[in-house]
Short mmCIF file of N, CA and C in Angstrom, two decimals:
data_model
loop_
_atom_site.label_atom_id
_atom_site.label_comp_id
_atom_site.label_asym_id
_atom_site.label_seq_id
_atom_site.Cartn_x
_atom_site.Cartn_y
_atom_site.Cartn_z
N UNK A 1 8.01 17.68 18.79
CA UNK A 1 7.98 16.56 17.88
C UNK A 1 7.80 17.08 16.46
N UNK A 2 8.82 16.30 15.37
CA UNK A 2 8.71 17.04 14.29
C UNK A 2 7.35 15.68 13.06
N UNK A 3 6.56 16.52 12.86
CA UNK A 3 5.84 15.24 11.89
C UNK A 3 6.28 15.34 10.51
N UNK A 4 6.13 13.89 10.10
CA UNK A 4 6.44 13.28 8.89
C UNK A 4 5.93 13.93 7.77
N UNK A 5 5.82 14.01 6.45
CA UNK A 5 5.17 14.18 5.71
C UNK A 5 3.54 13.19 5.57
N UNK A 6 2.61 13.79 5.85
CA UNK A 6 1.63 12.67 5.45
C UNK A 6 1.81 11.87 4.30
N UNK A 7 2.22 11.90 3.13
CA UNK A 7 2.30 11.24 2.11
C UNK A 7 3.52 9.97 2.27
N UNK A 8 4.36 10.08 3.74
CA UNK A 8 5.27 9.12 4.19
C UNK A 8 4.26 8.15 4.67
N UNK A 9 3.45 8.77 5.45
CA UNK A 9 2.65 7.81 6.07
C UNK A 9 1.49 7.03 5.38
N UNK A 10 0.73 7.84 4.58
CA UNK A 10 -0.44 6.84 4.12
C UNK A 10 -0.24 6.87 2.50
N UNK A 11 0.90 7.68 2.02
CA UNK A 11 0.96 8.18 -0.07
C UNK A 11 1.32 6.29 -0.73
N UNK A 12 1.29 6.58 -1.63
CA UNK A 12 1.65 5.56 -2.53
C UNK A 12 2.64 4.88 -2.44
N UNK A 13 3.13 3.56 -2.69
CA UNK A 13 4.03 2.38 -1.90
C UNK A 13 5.33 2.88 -2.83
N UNK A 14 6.34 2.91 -3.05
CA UNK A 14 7.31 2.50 -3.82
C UNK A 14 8.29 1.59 -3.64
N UNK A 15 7.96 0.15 -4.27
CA UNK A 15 9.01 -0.50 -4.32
C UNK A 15 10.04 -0.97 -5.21
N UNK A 16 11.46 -0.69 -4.85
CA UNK A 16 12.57 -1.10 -5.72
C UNK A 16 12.41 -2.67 -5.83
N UNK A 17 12.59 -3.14 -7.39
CA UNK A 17 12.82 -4.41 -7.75
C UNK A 17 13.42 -4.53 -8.65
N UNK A 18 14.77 -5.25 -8.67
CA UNK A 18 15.41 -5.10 -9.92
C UNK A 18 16.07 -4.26 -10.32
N UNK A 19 16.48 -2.61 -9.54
CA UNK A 19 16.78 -1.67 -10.54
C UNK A 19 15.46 -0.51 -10.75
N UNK A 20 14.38 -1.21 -10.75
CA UNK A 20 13.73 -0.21 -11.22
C UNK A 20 12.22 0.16 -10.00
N UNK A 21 11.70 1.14 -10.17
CA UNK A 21 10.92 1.20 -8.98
C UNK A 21 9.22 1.42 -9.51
N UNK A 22 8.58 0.69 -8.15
CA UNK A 22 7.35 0.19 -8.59
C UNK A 22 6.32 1.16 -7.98
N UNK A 23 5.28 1.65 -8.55
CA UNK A 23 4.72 2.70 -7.11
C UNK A 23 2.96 2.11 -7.34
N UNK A 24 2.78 1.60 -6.33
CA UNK A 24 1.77 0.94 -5.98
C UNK A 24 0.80 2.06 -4.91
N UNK A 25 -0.59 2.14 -5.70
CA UNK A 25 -1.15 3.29 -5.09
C UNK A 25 -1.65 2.72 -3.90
N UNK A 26 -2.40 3.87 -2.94
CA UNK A 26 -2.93 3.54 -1.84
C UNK A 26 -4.76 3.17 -2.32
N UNK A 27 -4.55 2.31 -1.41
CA UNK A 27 -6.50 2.10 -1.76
C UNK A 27 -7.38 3.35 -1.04
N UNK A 28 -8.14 3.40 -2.35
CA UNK A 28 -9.51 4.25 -2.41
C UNK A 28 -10.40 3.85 -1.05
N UNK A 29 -11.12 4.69 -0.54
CA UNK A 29 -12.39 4.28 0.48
C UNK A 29 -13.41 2.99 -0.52
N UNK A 30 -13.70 2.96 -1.14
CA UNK A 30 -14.57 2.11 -1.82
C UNK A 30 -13.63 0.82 -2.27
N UNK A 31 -12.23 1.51 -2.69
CA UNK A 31 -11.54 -0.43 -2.78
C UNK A 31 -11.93 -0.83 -1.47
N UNK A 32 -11.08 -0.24 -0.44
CA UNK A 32 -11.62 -0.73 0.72
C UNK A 32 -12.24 -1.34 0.79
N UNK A 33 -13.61 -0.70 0.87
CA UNK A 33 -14.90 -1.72 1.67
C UNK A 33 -15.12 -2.79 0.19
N UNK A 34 -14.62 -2.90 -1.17
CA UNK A 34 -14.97 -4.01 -1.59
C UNK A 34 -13.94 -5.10 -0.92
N UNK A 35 -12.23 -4.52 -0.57
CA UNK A 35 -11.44 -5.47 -0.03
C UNK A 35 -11.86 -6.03 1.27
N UNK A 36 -12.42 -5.45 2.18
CA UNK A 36 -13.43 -5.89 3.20
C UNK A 36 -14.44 -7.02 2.45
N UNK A 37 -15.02 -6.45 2.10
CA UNK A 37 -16.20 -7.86 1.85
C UNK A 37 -15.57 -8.97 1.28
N UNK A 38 -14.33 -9.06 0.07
CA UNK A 38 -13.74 -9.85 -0.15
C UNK A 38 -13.59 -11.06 0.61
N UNK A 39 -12.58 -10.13 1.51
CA UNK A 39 -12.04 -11.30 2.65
C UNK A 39 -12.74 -11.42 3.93
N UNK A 40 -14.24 -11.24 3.95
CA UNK A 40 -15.11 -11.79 4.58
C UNK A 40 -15.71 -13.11 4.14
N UNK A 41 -15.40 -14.06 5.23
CA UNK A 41 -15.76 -15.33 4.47
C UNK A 41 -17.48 -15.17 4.81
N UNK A 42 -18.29 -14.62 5.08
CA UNK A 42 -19.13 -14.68 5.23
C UNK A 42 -20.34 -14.09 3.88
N UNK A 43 -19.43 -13.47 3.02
CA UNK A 43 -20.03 -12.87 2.01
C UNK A 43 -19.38 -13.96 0.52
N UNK A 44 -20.79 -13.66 -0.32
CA UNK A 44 -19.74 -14.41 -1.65
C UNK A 44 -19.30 -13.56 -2.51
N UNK A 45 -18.40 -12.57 -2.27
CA UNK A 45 -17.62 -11.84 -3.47
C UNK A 45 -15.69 -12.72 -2.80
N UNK A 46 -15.36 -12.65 -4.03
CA UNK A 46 -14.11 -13.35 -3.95
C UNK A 46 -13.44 -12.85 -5.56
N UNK A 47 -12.23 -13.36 -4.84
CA UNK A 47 -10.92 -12.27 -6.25
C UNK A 47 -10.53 -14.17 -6.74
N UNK A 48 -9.70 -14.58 -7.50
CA UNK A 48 -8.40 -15.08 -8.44
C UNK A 48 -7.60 -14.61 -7.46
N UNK A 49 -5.98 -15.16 -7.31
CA UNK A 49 -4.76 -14.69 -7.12
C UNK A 49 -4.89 -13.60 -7.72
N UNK A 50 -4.93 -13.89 -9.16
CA UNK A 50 -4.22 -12.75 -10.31
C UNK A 50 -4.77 -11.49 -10.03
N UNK A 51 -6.41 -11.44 -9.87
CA UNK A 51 -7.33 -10.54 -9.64
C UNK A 51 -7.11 -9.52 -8.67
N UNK A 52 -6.39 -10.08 -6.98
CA UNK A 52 -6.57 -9.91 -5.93
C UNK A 52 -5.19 -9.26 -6.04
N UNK A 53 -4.17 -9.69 -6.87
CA UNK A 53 -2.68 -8.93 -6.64
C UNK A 53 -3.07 -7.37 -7.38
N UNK A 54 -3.71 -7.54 -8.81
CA UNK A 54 -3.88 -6.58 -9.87
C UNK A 54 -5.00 -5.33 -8.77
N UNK A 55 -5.96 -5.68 -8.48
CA UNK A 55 -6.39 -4.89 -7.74
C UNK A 55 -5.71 -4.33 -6.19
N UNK A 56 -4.89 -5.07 -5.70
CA UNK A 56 -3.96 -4.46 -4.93
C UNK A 56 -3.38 -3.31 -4.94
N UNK A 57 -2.60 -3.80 -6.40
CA UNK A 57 -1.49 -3.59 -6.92
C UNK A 57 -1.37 -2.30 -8.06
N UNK A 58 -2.63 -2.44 -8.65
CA UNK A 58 -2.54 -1.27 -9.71
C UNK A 58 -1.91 -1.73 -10.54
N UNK A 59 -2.01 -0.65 -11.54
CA UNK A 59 -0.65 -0.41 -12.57
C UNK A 59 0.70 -1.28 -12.62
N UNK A 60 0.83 -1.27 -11.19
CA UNK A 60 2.07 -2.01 -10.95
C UNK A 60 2.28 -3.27 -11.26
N UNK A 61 1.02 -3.84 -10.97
CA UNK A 61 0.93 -5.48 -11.31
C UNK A 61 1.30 -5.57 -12.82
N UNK A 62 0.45 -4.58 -13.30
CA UNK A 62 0.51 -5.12 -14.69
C UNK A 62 2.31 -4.76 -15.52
N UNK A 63 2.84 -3.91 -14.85
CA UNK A 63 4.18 -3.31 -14.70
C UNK A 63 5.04 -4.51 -14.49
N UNK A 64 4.82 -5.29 -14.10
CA UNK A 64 5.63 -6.38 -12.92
C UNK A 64 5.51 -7.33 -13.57
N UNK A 65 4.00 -7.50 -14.66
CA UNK A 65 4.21 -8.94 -14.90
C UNK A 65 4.62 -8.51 -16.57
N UNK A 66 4.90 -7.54 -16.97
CA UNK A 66 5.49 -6.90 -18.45
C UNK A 66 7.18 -7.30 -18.64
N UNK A 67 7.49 -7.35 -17.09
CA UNK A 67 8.71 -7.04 -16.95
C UNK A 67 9.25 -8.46 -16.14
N UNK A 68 8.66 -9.57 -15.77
CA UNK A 68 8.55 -10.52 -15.68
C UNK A 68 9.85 -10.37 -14.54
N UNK A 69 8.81 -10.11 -13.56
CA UNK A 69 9.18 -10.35 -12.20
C UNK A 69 8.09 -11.60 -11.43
N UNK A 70 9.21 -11.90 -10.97
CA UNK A 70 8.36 -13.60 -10.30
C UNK A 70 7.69 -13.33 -9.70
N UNK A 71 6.45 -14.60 -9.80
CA UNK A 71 5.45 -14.51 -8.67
C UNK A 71 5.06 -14.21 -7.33
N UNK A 72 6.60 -14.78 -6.81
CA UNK A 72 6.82 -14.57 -5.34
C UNK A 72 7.00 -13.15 -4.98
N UNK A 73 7.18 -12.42 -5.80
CA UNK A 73 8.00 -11.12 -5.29
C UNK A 73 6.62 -10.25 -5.79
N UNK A 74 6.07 -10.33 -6.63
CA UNK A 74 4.70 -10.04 -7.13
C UNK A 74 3.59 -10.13 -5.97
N UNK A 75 3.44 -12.00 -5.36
CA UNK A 75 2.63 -11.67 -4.30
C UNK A 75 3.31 -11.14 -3.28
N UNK A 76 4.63 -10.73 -2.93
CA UNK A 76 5.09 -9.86 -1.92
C UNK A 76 4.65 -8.53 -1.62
N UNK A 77 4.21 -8.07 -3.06
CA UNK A 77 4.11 -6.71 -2.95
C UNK A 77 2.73 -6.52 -2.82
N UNK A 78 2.25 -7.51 -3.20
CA UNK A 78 0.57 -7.57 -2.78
C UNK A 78 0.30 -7.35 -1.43
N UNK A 79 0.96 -8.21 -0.41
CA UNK A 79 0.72 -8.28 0.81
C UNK A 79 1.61 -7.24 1.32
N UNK A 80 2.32 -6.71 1.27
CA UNK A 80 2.55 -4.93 1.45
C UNK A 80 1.52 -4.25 1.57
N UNK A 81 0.95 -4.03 -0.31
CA UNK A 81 -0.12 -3.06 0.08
C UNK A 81 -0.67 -3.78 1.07
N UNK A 82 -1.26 -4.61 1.05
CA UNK A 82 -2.54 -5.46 2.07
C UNK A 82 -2.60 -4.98 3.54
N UNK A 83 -1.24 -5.04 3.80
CA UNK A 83 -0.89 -5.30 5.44
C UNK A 83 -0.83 -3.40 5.57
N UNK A 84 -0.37 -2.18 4.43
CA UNK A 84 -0.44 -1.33 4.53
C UNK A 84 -1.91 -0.85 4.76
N UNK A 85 -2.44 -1.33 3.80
CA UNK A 85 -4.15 -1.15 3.76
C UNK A 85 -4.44 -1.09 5.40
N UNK A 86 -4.18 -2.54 6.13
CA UNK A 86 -4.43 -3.26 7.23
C UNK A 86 -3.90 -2.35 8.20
N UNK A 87 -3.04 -2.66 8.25
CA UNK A 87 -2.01 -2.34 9.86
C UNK A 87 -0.91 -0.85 9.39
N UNK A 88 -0.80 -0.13 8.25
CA UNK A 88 0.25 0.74 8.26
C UNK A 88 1.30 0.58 7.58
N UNK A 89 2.18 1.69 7.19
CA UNK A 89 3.59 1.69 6.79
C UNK A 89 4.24 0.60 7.66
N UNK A 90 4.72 0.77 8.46
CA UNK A 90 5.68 -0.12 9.55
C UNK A 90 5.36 -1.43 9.11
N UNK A 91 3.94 -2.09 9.51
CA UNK A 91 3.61 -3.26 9.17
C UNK A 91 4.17 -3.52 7.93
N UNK A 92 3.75 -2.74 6.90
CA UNK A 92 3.72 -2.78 4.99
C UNK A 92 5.30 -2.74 4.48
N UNK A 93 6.51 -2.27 5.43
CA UNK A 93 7.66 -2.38 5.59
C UNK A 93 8.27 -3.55 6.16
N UNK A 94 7.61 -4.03 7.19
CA UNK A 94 8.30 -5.16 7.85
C UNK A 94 8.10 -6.23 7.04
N UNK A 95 6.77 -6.13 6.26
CA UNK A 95 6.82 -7.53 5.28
C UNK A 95 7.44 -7.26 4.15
N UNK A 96 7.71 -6.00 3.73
CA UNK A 96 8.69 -6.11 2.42
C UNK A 96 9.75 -7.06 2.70
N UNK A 97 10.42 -5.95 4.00
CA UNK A 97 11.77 -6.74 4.28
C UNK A 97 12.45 -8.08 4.43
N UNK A 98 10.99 -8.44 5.55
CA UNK A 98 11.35 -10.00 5.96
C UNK A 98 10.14 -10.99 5.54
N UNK A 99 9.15 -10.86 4.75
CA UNK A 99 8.28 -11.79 3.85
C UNK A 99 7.17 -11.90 4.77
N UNK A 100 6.76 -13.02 4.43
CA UNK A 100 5.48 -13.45 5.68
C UNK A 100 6.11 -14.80 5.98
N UNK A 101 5.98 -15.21 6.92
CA UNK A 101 6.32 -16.74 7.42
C UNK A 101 5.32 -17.48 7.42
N UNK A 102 4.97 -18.80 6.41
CA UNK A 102 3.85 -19.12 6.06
C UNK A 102 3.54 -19.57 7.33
N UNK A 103 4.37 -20.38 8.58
CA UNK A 103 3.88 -20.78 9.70
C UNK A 103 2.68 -19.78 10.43
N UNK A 104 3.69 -18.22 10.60
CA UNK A 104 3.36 -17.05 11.12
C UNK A 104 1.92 -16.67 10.52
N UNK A 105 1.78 -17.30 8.87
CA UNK A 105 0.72 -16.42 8.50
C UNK A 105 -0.22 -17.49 8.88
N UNK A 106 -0.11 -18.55 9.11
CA UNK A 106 -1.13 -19.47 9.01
C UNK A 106 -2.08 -19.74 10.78
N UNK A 107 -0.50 -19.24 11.47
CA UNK A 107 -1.28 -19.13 12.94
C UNK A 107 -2.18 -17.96 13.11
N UNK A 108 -1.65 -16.97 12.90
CA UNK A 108 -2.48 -15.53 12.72
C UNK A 108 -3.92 -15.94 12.05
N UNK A 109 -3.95 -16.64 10.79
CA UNK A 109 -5.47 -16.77 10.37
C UNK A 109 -6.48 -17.86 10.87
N UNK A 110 -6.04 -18.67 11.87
CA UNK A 110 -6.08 -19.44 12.46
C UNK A 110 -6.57 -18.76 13.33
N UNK A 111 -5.97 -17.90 14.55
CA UNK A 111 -6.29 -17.15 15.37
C UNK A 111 -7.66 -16.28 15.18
N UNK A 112 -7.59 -15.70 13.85
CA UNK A 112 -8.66 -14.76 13.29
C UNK A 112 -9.96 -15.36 13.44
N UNK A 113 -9.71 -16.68 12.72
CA UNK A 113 -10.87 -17.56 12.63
C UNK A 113 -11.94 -18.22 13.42
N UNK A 114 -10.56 -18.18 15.04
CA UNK A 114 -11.03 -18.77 16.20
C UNK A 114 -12.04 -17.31 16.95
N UNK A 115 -11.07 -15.88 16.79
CA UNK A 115 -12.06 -14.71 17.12
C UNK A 115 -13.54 -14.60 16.42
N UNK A 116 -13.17 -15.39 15.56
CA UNK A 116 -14.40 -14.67 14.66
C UNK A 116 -15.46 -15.43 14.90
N UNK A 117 -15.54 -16.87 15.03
CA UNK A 117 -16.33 -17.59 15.51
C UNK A 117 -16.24 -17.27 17.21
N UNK A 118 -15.65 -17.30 17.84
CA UNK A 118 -15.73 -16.95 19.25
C UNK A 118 -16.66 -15.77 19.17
N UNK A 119 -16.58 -14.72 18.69
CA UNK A 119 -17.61 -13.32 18.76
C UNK A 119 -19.03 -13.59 18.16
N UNK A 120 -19.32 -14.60 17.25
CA UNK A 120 -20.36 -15.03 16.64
C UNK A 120 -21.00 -15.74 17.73
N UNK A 121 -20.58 -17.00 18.42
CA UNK A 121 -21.08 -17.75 18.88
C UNK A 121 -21.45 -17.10 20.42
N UNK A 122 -20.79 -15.93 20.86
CA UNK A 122 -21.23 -15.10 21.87
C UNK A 122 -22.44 -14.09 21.62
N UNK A 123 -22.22 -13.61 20.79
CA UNK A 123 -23.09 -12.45 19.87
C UNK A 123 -24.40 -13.71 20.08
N UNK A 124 -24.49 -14.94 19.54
CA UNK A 124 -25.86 -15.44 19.31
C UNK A 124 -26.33 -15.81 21.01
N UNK A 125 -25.58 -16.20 21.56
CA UNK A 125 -25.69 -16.69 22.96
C UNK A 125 -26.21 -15.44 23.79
N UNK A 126 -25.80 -14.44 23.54
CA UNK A 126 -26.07 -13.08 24.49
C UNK A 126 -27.25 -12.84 24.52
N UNK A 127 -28.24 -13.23 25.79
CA UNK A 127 -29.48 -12.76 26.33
C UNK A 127 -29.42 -11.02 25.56
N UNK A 128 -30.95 -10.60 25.10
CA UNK A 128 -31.22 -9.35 24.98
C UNK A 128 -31.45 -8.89 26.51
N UNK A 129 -31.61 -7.86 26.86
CA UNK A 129 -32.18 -6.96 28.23
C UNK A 129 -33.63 -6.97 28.05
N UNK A 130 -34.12 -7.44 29.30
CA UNK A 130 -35.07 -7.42 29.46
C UNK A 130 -35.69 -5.79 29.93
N UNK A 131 -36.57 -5.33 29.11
CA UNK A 131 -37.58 -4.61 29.10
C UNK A 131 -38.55 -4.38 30.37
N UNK A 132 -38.11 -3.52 31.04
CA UNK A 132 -39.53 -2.90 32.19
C UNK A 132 -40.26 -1.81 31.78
N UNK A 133 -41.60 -2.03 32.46
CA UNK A 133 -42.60 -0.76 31.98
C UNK A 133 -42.51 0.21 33.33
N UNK A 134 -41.89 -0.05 34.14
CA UNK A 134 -41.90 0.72 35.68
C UNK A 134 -40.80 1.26 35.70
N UNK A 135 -41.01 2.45 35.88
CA UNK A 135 -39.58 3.69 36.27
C UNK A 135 -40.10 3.99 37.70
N UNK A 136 -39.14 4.19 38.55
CA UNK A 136 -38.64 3.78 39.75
C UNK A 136 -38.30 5.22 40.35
N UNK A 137 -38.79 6.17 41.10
CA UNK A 137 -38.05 7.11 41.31
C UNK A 137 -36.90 7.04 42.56
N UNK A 138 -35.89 8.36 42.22
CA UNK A 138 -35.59 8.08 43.42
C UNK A 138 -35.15 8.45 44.69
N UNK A 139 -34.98 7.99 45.80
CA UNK A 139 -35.12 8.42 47.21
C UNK A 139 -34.04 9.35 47.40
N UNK A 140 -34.97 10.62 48.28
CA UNK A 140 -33.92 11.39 48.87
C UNK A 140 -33.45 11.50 50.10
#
C-alpha cells in the first residue's frame, strides 16, 4: 500500500472559487477544544455566523468577503472546514461537492440531540456499584 502525503490528509483546505483559490488552514488543538465548547449546548460560549465562518475560515474569510463571494458559498466553506475538523477530508470533500441538505442536516442534529439527551438521562439513571468491605477468597 502506497500512503498519501500527510498534508493530503489533514494540511490546509484549498478551495477553487471563481478562478481563484482559497486555502483555509487546519484547526489548531486549542481552536479545537474552543470549537468543542462552542457547539456544546451545554456551555455558554457561542460565535455570530460571521464570527464562526472567520474563525473557521481564517484569512480566507476575510479573502472571500474582500472579493465578494456570496454568503452561501462562504458558509460552504465553513462547513468543509467543520465537517474536516469533524469527520475528515472525504467528509470535508463530499460537502464541498454536493452542499449539505438542509433536510439531511436537520435530521442528523436532531438525531445528535436525541443521543445526547438519551446518554444524559442514562448517565443520571445509572445506579453507582455498590461497595463491599468483604473479599472472598477463592476455592481450590
Amino acid at each position: 500500500m502506497s500512503f498519501r502525503d500527510f498534508a493530503d490528509i489533514v494540511g490546509p483546505i484549498v478551495l477553487p472559487i471563481k478562478g481563484k483559490r482559497y486555502t483555509v488552514p487546519t484547526l489548531t488543538i486549542e481552536q479545537g477544544i474552543h470549537l468543542h465548547k462552542v457547539m456544546n449546548p451545554d456551555t455558554d460560549e457561542s460565535m455570530t455566523d460571521p464570527e464562526f465562518y472567520a474563525f473557521l475560515l481564517g484569512d480566507a474569510f476575510d479573502e472571500m468577503t474582500a472579493d465578494a463571494v456570496s454568503p452561501e458559498v462562504i458558509a460552504r466553506a465553513a462547513f468543509v472546514a467543520l465537517a474536516d475538523w469533524q469527520s475528515g477530508r472525504p467528509a470535508a470533500e463530499l460537502i464541498w461537492e454536493q452542499g449539505i441538505d438542509p433536510k439531511a442536516l436537520q435530521a442528523a442534529v436532531e438525531v445528535a440531540e436525541a443521543l445526547t439527551s438519551k446518554a444524559t438521562a442514562e448517565a443520571a439513571k445509572t445506579p453507582s456499584p455498590e461497595r463491599t468491605n468483604t473479599t472472598k477468597s477463592r476455592r481450590k
